[in-house]
Short mmCIF file of C-alpha atoms and ligand atoms in Angstrom, two decimals:
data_model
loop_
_atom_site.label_atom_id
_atom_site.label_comp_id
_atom_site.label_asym_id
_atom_site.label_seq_id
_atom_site.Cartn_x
_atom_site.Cartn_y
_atom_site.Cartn_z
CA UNK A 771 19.44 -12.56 20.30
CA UNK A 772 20.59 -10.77 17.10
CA UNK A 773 23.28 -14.32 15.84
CA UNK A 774 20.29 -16.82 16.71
CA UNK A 775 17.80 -15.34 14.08
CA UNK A 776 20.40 -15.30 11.13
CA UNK A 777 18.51 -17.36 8.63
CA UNK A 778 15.33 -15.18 9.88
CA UNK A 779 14.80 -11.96 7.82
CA UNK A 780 15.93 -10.36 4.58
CA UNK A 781 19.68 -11.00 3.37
CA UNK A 782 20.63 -7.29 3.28
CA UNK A 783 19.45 -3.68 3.47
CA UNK A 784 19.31 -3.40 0.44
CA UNK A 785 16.93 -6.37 -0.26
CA UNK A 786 14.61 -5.02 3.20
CA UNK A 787 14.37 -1.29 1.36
CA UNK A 788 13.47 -3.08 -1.64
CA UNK A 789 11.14 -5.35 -0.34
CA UNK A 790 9.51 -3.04 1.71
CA UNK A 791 9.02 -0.60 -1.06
CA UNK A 792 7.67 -2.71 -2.91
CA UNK A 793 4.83 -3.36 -0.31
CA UNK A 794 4.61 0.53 -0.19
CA UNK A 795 4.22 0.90 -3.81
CA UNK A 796 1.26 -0.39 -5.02
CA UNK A 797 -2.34 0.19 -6.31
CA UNK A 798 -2.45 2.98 -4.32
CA UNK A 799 0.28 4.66 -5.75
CA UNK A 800 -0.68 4.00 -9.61
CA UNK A 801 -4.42 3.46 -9.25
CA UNK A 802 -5.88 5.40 -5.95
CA UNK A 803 -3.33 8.64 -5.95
CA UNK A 804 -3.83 9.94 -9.44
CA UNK A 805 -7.60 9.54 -9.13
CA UNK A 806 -7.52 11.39 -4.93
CA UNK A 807 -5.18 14.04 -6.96
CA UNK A 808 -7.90 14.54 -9.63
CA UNK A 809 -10.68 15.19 -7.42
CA UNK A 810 -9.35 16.73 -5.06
CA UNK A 811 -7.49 19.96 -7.54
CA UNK A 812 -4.05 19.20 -8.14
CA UNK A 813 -1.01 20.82 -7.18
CA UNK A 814 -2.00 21.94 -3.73
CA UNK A 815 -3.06 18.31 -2.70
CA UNK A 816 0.12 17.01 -3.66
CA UNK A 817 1.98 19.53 -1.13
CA UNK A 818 -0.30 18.65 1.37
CA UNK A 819 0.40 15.03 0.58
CA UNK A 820 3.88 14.95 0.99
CA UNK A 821 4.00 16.98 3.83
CA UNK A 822 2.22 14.07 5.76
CA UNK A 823 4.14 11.17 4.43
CA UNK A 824 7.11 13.17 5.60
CA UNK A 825 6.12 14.77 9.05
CA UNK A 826 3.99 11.86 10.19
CA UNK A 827 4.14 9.21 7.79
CA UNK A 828 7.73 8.75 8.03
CA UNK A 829 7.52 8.76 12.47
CA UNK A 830 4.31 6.49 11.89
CA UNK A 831 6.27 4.28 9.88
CA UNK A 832 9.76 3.72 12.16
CA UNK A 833 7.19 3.31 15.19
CA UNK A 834 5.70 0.10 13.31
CA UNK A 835 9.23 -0.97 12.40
CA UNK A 836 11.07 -0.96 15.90
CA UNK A 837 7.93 -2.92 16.99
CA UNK A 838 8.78 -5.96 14.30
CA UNK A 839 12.98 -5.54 15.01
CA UNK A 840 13.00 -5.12 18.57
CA UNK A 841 10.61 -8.26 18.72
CA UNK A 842 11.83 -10.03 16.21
CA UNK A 843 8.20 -11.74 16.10
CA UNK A 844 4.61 -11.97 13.79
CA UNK A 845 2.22 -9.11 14.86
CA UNK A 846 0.80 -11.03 17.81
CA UNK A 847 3.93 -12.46 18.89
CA UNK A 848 5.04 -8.98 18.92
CA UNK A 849 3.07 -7.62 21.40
CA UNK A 850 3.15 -10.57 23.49
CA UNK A 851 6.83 -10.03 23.89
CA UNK A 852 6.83 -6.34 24.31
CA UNK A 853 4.41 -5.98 26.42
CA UNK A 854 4.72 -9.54 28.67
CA UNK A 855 2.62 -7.86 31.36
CA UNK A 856 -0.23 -6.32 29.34
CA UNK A 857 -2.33 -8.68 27.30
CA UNK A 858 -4.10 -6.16 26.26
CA UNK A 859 -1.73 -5.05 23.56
CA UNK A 860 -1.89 -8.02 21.67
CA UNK A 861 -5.94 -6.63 20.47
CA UNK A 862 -3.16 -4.87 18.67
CA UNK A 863 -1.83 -7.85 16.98
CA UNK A 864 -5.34 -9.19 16.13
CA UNK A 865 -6.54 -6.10 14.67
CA UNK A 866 -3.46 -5.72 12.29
CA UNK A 867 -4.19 -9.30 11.15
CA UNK A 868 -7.85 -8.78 10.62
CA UNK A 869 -6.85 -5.42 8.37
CA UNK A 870 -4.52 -7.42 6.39
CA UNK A 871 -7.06 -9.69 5.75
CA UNK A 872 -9.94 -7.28 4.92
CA UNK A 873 -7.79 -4.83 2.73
CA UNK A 874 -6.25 -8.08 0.60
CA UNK A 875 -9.58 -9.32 0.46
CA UNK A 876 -10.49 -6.35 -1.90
CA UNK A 877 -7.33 -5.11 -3.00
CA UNK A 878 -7.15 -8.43 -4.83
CA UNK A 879 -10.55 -7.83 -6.56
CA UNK A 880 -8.54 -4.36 -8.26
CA UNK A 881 -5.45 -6.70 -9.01
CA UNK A 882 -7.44 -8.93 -10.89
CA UNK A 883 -8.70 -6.56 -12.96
CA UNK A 884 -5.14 -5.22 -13.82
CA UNK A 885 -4.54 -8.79 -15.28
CA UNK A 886 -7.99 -8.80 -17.23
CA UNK A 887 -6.71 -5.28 -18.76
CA UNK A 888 -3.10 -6.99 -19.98
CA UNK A 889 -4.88 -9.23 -21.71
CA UNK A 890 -7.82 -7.02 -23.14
CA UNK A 891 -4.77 -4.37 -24.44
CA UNK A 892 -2.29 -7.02 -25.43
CA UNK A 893 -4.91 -8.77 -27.94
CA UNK A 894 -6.09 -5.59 -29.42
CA UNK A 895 -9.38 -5.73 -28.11
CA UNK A 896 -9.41 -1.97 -26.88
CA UNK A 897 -7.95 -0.38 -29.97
CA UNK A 898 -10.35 1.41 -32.38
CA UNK A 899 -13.10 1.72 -29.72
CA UNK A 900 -14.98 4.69 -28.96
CA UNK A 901 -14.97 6.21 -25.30
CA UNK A 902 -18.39 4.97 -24.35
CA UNK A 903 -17.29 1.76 -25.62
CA UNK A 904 -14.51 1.24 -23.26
CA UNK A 905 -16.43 2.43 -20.33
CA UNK A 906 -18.82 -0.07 -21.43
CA UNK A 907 -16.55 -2.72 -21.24
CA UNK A 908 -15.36 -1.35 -17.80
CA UNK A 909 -19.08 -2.16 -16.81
CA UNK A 910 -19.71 -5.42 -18.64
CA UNK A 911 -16.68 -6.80 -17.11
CA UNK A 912 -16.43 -5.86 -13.38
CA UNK A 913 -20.50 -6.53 -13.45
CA UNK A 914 -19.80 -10.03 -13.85
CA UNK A 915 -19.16 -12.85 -12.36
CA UNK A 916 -16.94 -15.03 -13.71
CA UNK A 917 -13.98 -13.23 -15.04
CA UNK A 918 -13.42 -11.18 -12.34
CA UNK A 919 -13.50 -13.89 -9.60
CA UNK A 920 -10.80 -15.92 -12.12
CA UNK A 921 -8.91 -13.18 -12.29
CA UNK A 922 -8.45 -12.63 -8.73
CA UNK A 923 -8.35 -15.80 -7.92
CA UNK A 924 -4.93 -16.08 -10.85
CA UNK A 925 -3.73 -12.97 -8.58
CA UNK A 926 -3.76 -14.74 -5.22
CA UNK A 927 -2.54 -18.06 -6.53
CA UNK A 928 0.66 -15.94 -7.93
CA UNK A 929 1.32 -13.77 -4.31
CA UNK A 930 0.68 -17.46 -2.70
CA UNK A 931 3.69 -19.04 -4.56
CA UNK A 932 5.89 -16.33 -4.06
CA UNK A 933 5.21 -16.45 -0.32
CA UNK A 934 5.83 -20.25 -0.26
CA UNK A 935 9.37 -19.88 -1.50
CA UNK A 936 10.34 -17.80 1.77
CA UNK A 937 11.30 -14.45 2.56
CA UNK A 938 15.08 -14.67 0.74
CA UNK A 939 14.26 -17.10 -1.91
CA UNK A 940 10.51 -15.66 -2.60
CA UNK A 941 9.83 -12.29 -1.10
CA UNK A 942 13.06 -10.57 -1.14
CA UNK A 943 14.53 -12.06 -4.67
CA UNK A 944 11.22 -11.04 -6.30
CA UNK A 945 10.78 -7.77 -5.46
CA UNK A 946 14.54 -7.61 -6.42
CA UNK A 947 13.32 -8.45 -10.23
CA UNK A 948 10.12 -6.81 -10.47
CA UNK A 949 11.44 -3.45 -8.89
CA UNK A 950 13.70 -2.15 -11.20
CA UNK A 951 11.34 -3.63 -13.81
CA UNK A 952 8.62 -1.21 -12.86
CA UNK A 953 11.30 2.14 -12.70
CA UNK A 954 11.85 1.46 -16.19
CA UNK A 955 8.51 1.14 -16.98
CA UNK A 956 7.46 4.01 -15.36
CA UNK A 957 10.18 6.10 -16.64
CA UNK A 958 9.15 4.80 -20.47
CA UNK A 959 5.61 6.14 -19.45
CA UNK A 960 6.78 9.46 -18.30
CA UNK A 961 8.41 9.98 -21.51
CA UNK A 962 5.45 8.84 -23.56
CA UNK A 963 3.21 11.47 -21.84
CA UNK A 964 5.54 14.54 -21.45
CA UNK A 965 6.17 14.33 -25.06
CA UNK A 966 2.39 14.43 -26.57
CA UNK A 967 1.29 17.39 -28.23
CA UNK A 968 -0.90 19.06 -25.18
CA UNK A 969 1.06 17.30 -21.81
CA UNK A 970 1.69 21.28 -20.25
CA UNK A 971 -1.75 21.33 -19.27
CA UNK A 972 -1.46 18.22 -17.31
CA UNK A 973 2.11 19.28 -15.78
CA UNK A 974 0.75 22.57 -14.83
CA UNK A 975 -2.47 20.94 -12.91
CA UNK A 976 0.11 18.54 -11.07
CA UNK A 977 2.92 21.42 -10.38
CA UNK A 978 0.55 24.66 -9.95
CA UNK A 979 -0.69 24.80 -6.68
CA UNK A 980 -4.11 26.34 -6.03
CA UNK A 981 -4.60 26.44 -2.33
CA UNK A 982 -7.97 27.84 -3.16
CA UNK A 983 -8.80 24.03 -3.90
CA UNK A 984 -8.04 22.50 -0.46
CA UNK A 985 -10.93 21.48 1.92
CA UNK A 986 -11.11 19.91 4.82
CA UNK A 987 -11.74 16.66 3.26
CA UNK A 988 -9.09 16.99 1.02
CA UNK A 989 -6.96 17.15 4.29
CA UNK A 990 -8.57 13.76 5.18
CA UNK A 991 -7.86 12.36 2.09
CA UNK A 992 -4.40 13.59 1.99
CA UNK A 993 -3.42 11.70 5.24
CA UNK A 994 -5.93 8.83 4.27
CA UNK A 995 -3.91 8.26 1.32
CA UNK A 996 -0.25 9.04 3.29
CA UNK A 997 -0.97 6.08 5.57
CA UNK A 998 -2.43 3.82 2.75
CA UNK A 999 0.26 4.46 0.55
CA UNK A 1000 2.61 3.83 3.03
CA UNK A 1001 1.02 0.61 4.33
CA UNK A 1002 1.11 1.82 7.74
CA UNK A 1003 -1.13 0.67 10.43
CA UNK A 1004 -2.26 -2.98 9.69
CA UNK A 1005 0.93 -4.96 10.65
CA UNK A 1006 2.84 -5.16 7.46
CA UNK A 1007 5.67 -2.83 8.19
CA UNK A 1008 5.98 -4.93 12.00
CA UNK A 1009 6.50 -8.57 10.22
CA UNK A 1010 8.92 -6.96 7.21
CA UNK A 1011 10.17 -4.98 10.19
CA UNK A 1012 10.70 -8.35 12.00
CA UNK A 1013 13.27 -9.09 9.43
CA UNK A 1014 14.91 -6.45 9.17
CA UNK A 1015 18.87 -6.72 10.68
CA UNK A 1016 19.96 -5.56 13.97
CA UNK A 1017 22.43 -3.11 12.39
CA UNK A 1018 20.48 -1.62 9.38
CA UNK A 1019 19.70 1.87 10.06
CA UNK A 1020 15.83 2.00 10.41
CA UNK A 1021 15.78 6.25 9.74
CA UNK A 1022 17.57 6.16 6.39
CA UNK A 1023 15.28 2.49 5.63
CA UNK A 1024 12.59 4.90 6.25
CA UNK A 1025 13.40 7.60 4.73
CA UNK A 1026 13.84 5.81 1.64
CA UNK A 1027 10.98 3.80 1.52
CA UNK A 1028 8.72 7.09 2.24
CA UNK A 1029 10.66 8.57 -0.85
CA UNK A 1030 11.06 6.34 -3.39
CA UNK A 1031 6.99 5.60 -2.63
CA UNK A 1032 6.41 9.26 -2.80
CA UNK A 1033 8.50 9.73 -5.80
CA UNK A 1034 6.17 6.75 -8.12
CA UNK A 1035 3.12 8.27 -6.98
CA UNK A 1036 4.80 11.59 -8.37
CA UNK A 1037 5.90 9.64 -11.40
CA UNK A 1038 2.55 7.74 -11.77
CA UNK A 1039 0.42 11.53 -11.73
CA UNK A 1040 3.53 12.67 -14.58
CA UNK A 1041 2.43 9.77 -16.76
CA UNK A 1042 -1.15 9.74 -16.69
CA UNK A 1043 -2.58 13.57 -15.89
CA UNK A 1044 -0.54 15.49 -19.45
CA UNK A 1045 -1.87 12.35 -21.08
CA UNK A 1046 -5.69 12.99 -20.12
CA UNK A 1047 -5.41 16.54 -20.49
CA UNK A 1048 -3.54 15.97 -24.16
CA UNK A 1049 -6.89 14.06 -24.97
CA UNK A 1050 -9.15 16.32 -23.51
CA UNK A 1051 -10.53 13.84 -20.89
CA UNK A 1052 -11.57 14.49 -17.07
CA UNK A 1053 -8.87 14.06 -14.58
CA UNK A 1054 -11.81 13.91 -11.97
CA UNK A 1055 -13.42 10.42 -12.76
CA UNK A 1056 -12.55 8.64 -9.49
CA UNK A 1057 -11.58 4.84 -9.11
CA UNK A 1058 -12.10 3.66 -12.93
CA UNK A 1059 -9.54 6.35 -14.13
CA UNK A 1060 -6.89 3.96 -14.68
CA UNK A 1061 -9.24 1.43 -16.16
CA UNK A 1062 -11.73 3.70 -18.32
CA UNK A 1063 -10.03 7.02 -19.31
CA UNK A 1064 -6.52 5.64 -20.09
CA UNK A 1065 -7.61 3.45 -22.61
CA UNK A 1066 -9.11 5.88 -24.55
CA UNK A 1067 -5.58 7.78 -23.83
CA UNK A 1068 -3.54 4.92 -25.42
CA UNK A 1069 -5.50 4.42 -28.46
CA UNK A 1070 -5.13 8.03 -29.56
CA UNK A 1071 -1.44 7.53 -29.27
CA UNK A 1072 0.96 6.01 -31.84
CA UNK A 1073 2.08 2.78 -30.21
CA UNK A 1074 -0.57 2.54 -27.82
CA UNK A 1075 -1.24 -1.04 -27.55
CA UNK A 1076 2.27 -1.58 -26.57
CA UNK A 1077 1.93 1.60 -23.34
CA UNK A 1078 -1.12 0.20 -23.06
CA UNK A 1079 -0.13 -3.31 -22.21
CA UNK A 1080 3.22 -1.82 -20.52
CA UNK A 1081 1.29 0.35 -18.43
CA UNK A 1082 -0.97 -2.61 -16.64
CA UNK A 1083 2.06 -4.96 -16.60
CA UNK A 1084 3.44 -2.13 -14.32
CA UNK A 1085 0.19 -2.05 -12.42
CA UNK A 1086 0.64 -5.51 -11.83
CA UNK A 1087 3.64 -5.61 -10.80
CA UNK A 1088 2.90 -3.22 -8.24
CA UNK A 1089 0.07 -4.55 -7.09
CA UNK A 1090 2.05 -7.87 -6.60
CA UNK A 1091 4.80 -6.92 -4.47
CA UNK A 1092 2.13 -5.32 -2.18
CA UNK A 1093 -0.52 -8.11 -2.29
CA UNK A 1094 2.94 -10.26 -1.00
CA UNK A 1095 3.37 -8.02 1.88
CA UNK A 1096 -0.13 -8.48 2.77
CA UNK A 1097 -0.25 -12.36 3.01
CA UNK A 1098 3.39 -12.38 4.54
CA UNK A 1099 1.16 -10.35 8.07
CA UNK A 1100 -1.16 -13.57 8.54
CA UNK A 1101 1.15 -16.19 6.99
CA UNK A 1102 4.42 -15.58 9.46
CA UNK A 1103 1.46 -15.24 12.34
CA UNK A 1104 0.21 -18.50 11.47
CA UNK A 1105 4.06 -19.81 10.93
CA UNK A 1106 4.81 -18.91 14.46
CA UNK A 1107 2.01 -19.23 16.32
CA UNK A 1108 0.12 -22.08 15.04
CA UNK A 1109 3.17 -23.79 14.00
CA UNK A 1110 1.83 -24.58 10.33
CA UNK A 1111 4.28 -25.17 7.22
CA UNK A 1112 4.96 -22.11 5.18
CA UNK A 1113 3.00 -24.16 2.29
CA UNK A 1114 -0.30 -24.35 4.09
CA UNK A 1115 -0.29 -21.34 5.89
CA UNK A 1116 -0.32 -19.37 2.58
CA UNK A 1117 -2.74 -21.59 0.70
CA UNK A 1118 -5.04 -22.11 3.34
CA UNK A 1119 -5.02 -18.22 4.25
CA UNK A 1120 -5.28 -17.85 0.00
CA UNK A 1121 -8.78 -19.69 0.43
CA UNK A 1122 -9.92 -17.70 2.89
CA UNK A 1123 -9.16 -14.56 1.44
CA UNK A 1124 -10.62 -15.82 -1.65
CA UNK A 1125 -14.34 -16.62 -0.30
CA UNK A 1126 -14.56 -13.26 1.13
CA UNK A 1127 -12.88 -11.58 -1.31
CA UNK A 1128 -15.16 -12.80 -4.02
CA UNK A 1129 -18.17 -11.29 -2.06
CA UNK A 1130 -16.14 -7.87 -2.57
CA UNK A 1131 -16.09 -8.91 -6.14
CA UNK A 1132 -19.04 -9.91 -6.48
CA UNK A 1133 -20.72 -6.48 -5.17
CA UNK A 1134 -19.91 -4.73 -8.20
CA UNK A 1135 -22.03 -6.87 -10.74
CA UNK A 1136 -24.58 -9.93 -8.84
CA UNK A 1137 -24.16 -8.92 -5.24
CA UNK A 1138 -24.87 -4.70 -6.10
CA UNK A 1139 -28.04 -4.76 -4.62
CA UNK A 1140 -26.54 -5.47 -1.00
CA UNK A 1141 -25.40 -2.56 0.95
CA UNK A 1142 -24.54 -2.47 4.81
CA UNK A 1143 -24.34 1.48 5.73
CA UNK A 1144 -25.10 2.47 1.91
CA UNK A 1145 -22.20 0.84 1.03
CA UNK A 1146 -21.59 -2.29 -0.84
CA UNK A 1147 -19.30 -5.05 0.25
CA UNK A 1148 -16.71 -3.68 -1.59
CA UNK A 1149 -16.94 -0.19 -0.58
CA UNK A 1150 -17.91 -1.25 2.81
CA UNK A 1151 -13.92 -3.19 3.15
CA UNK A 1152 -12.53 -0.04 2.12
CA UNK A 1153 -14.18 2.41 4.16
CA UNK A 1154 -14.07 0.29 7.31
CA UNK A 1155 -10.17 -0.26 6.79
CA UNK A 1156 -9.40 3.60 5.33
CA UNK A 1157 -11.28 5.21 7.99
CA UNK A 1158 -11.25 2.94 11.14
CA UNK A 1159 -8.44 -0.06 11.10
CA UNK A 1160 -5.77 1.78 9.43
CA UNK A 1161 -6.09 5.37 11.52
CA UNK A 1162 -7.09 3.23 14.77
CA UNK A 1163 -3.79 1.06 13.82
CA UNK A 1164 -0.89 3.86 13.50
CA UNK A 1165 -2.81 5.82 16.20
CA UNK A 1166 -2.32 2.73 19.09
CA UNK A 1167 1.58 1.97 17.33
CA UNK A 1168 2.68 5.34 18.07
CA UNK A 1169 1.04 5.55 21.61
CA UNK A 1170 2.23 1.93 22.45
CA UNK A 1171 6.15 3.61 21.04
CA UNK A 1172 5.46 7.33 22.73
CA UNK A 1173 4.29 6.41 25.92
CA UNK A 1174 4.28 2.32 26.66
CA UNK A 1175 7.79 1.13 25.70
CA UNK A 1176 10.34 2.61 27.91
CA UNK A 1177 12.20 5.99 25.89
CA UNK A 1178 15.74 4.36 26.48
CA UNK A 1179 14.58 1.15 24.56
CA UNK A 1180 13.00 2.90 21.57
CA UNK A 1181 16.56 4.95 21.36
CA UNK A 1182 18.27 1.83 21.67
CA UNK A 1183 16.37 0.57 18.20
CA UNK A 1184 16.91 4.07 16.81
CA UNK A 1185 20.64 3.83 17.15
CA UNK A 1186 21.22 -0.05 17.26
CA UNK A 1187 22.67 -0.23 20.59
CA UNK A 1188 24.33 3.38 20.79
CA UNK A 1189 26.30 2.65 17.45
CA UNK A 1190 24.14 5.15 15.65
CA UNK A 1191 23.79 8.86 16.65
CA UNK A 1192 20.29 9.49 16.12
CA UNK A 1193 20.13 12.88 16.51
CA UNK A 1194 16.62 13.51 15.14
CA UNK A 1195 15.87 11.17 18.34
CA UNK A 1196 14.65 14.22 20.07
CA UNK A 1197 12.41 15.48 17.12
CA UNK A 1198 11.06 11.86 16.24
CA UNK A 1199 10.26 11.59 19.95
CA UNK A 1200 8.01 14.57 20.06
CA UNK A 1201 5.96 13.76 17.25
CA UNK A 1202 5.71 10.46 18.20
CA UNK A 1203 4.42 11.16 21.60
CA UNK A 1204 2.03 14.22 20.98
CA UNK A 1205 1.70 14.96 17.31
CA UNK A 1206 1.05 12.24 15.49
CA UNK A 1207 -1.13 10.62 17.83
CA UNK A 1208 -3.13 14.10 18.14
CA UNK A 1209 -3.06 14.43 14.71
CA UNK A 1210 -4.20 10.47 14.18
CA UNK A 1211 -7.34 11.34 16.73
CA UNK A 1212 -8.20 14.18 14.67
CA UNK A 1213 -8.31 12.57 11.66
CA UNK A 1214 -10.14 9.14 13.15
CA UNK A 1215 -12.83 11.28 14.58
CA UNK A 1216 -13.38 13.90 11.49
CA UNK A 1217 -13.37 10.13 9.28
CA UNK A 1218 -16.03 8.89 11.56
CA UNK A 1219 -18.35 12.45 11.78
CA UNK A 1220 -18.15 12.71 7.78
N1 LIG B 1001 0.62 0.49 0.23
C1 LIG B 1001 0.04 -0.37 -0.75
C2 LIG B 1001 -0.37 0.47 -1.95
O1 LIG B 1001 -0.06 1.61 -1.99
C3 LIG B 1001 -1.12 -1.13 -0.22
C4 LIG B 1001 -0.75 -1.97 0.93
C5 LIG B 1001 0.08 -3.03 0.90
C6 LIG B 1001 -1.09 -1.79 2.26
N2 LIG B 1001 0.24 -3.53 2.16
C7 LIG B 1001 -0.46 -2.79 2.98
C8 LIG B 1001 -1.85 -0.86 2.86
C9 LIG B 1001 -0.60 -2.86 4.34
C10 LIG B 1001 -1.99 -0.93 4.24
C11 LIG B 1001 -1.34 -1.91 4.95
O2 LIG B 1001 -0.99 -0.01 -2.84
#
């Protein structure tokens, strides 16, 4: 099985860590932790935070991988070849391909407006304006119509013609170039912000734990954002899984996709917080943080047009390599199951995305008036994916790994074929089995009751 599929996958380790990684790291690392760390105290939410990604994200995350390597297959095909006898399992499949479709659909809308902001800071048009200003701006643009559905639609058109290229030629040499492109970047922001007059503040509110701060909800959110951060539970990590090689070790790939994911969401809180304390701004203004306080951050800096327009080029960036593990879920489905070229499976899957992600788009200016449950479109795709698909998701991958595939072939992926020792086997196992999926429950019923 393993010599047929040679030309199917990623080239090396290496390029699967990377590539993977970069569907980790995203929006959610740059954008959506700072903001959850800012409302929800600091410090003490951070612990919390890592202490998920590590004791349940990381289990979560090999579960969803052995399914893609053992199978070799999309997310349906999967499921179908796991579980031969149980049709049932492939709801799985569907459900992981309807997520990826419902989170790109709005994740793209928050891409394009990363692209709006490079140009807005790289033609001066934020420097010298007051704070009300810029939020104003915030408002004028994402209440319209026009730019932000060209915007997003620039966004998908870019993931689409990285996809067409392939997985080696598109997927895994991009995310080789835009990688260590966003490090640097990141690291240059770090720098920027530690040094202004006034970052300790900022430093002590991400490093100072007050435990005093920590609710129950933060406890959702924590494992809320864990999971998104991660992009566990919709499907992704099964079709990157799917390429991963037969003799890569899928703990350490873990492992250091979990940390280096953890470690720019660290990074991405070091950069912004001492910067929004130095100016005396709120760490606790939610989703437009990125987009309305740091702009007022950058122009009170010397050389903040160029952080400025470094700091959304590394948004982007970000947000791309994850938007391409996102159409990779339905584009390999449709590859294998429909038997469709590469080429139209990502355009025509583009479109699709594109007419219902410009309804998510469009809720925040000409569509605001429609709510479903109180919630806009836009809000409505986040909630139903954050609270439902993505905890339902990891919750039915760790049962179908725990308790439907038989133990001796999940040790068998573990240690590729005995070659491995896998000695955590016996600690993975257990979580696998009865933590996480208690733990999953737990957290998909308190999501639903709140
Ligand atoms: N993890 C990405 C982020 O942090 C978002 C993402 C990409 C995702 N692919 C996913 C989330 C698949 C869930 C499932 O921005």
């Amino acid at each position: 099985m393993e010599s047929t599929n040679n030309n199917r996958g990623f080239s090396s380790n290496l390029g699967a860590i990377l590539a993977a990684t970069g569907g980790a790291i995203g929006l959610g690392n740059i954008w959506r932790f700072p903001y959850t760390v800012g409302e929800n105290g600091g410090g003490a939410f951070i612990l919390l935070y890592i202490a998920f990604v590590f004791l349940l994200g990381v289990p979560v995350m090999m579960s969803e991988i052995i399914i893609g390597r053992r199978s070799q297959k999309n997310v349906i095909g999967a499921f179908r070849t796991l579980a031969p006898q149980h049709k049932g399992w492939i709801s799985m499949g569907v459900l992981s391909l309807v997520a990826a479709l419902v989170i790109y659909s709005f994740y793209s809308v928050v891409a394009g407006w990363t692209l709006n902001y490079i140009v807005l800071s790289s033609s001066g048009q934020l420097i010298g304006k007051m704070p009300a200003e810029i939020s104003q701006m915030f408002a004028d643009f994402t209440h319209g119509s026009f730019w932000p559905l060209f915007y997003q639609f620039v966004f998908l058109c870019l993931t689409a013609g990285i996809i067409i290229l392939g997985v080696q030629k598109g997927i895994e040499k991009y995310t080789k170039i835009l990688m260590p492109i966003l490090l640097v970047l990141m690291i240059l922001m770090c720098i920027r912000s530690l040094t202004l007059d006034g970052a300790r503040q900022g430093i002590d509110f991400l490093f100072k734990p007050d435990f005093s701060k920590i609710t129950g909800n933060s406890i959702l959110e924590a494992l809320g954002q864990a999971l998104f951060s991660l992009s566990i539970g919709m499907g992704a990590l099964i079709t990157y899984g799917s390429y991963i090689q037969k003799q890569d070790n899928l703990f350490t790939t873990s492992l250091w996709i979990a940390g280096a994911d953890t470690f720019i969401a660290i990074l991405s809180g070091v950069a912004i917080f001492p910067a929004v304390f130095a100016f005396g701004l709120s760490p606790a203004s939610g989703p437009s943080l990125v987009y309305e306080v740091l702009p007022n951050v950058f122009n009170s800096m010397p050389g903040g047009t160029i952080f400025a327009v470094g700091f959304f080029v590394l948004l982007t960036i970000a947000a791309l390599t994850s938007t391409i593990s996102l159409l990779e879920v339905p584009v390999l489905w449709a590859v294998e199951e429909l038997h469709w070229g590469r080429r139209k499976a990502a355009l025509l899957i583009s479109l699709a995305v594109f007419i219902i992600g410009a309804f998510c788009a469009l809720s925040f200016g000409p569509l605001n008036h429609v709510t479903i449950f109180g919630l806009t479109i836009f809000g409505l795709c986040d909630h139903l994916t954050a609270i439902y698909m993505m905890p339902i998701g990891a919750l039915l991958f760790t049962l179908f790994i725990g308790w439907y595939l038989p133990k001796a072939d999940v040790y068998d992926e573990l240690s590729n074929s005995g070659q491995l020792k896998a000695r955590y086997f016996r600690v993975y196992y257990f979580i696998v089995r009865y933590i996480a999926p208690l733990a999953l429950l737990n957290i998909l019923i308190a999501g639903i009751l709140s």
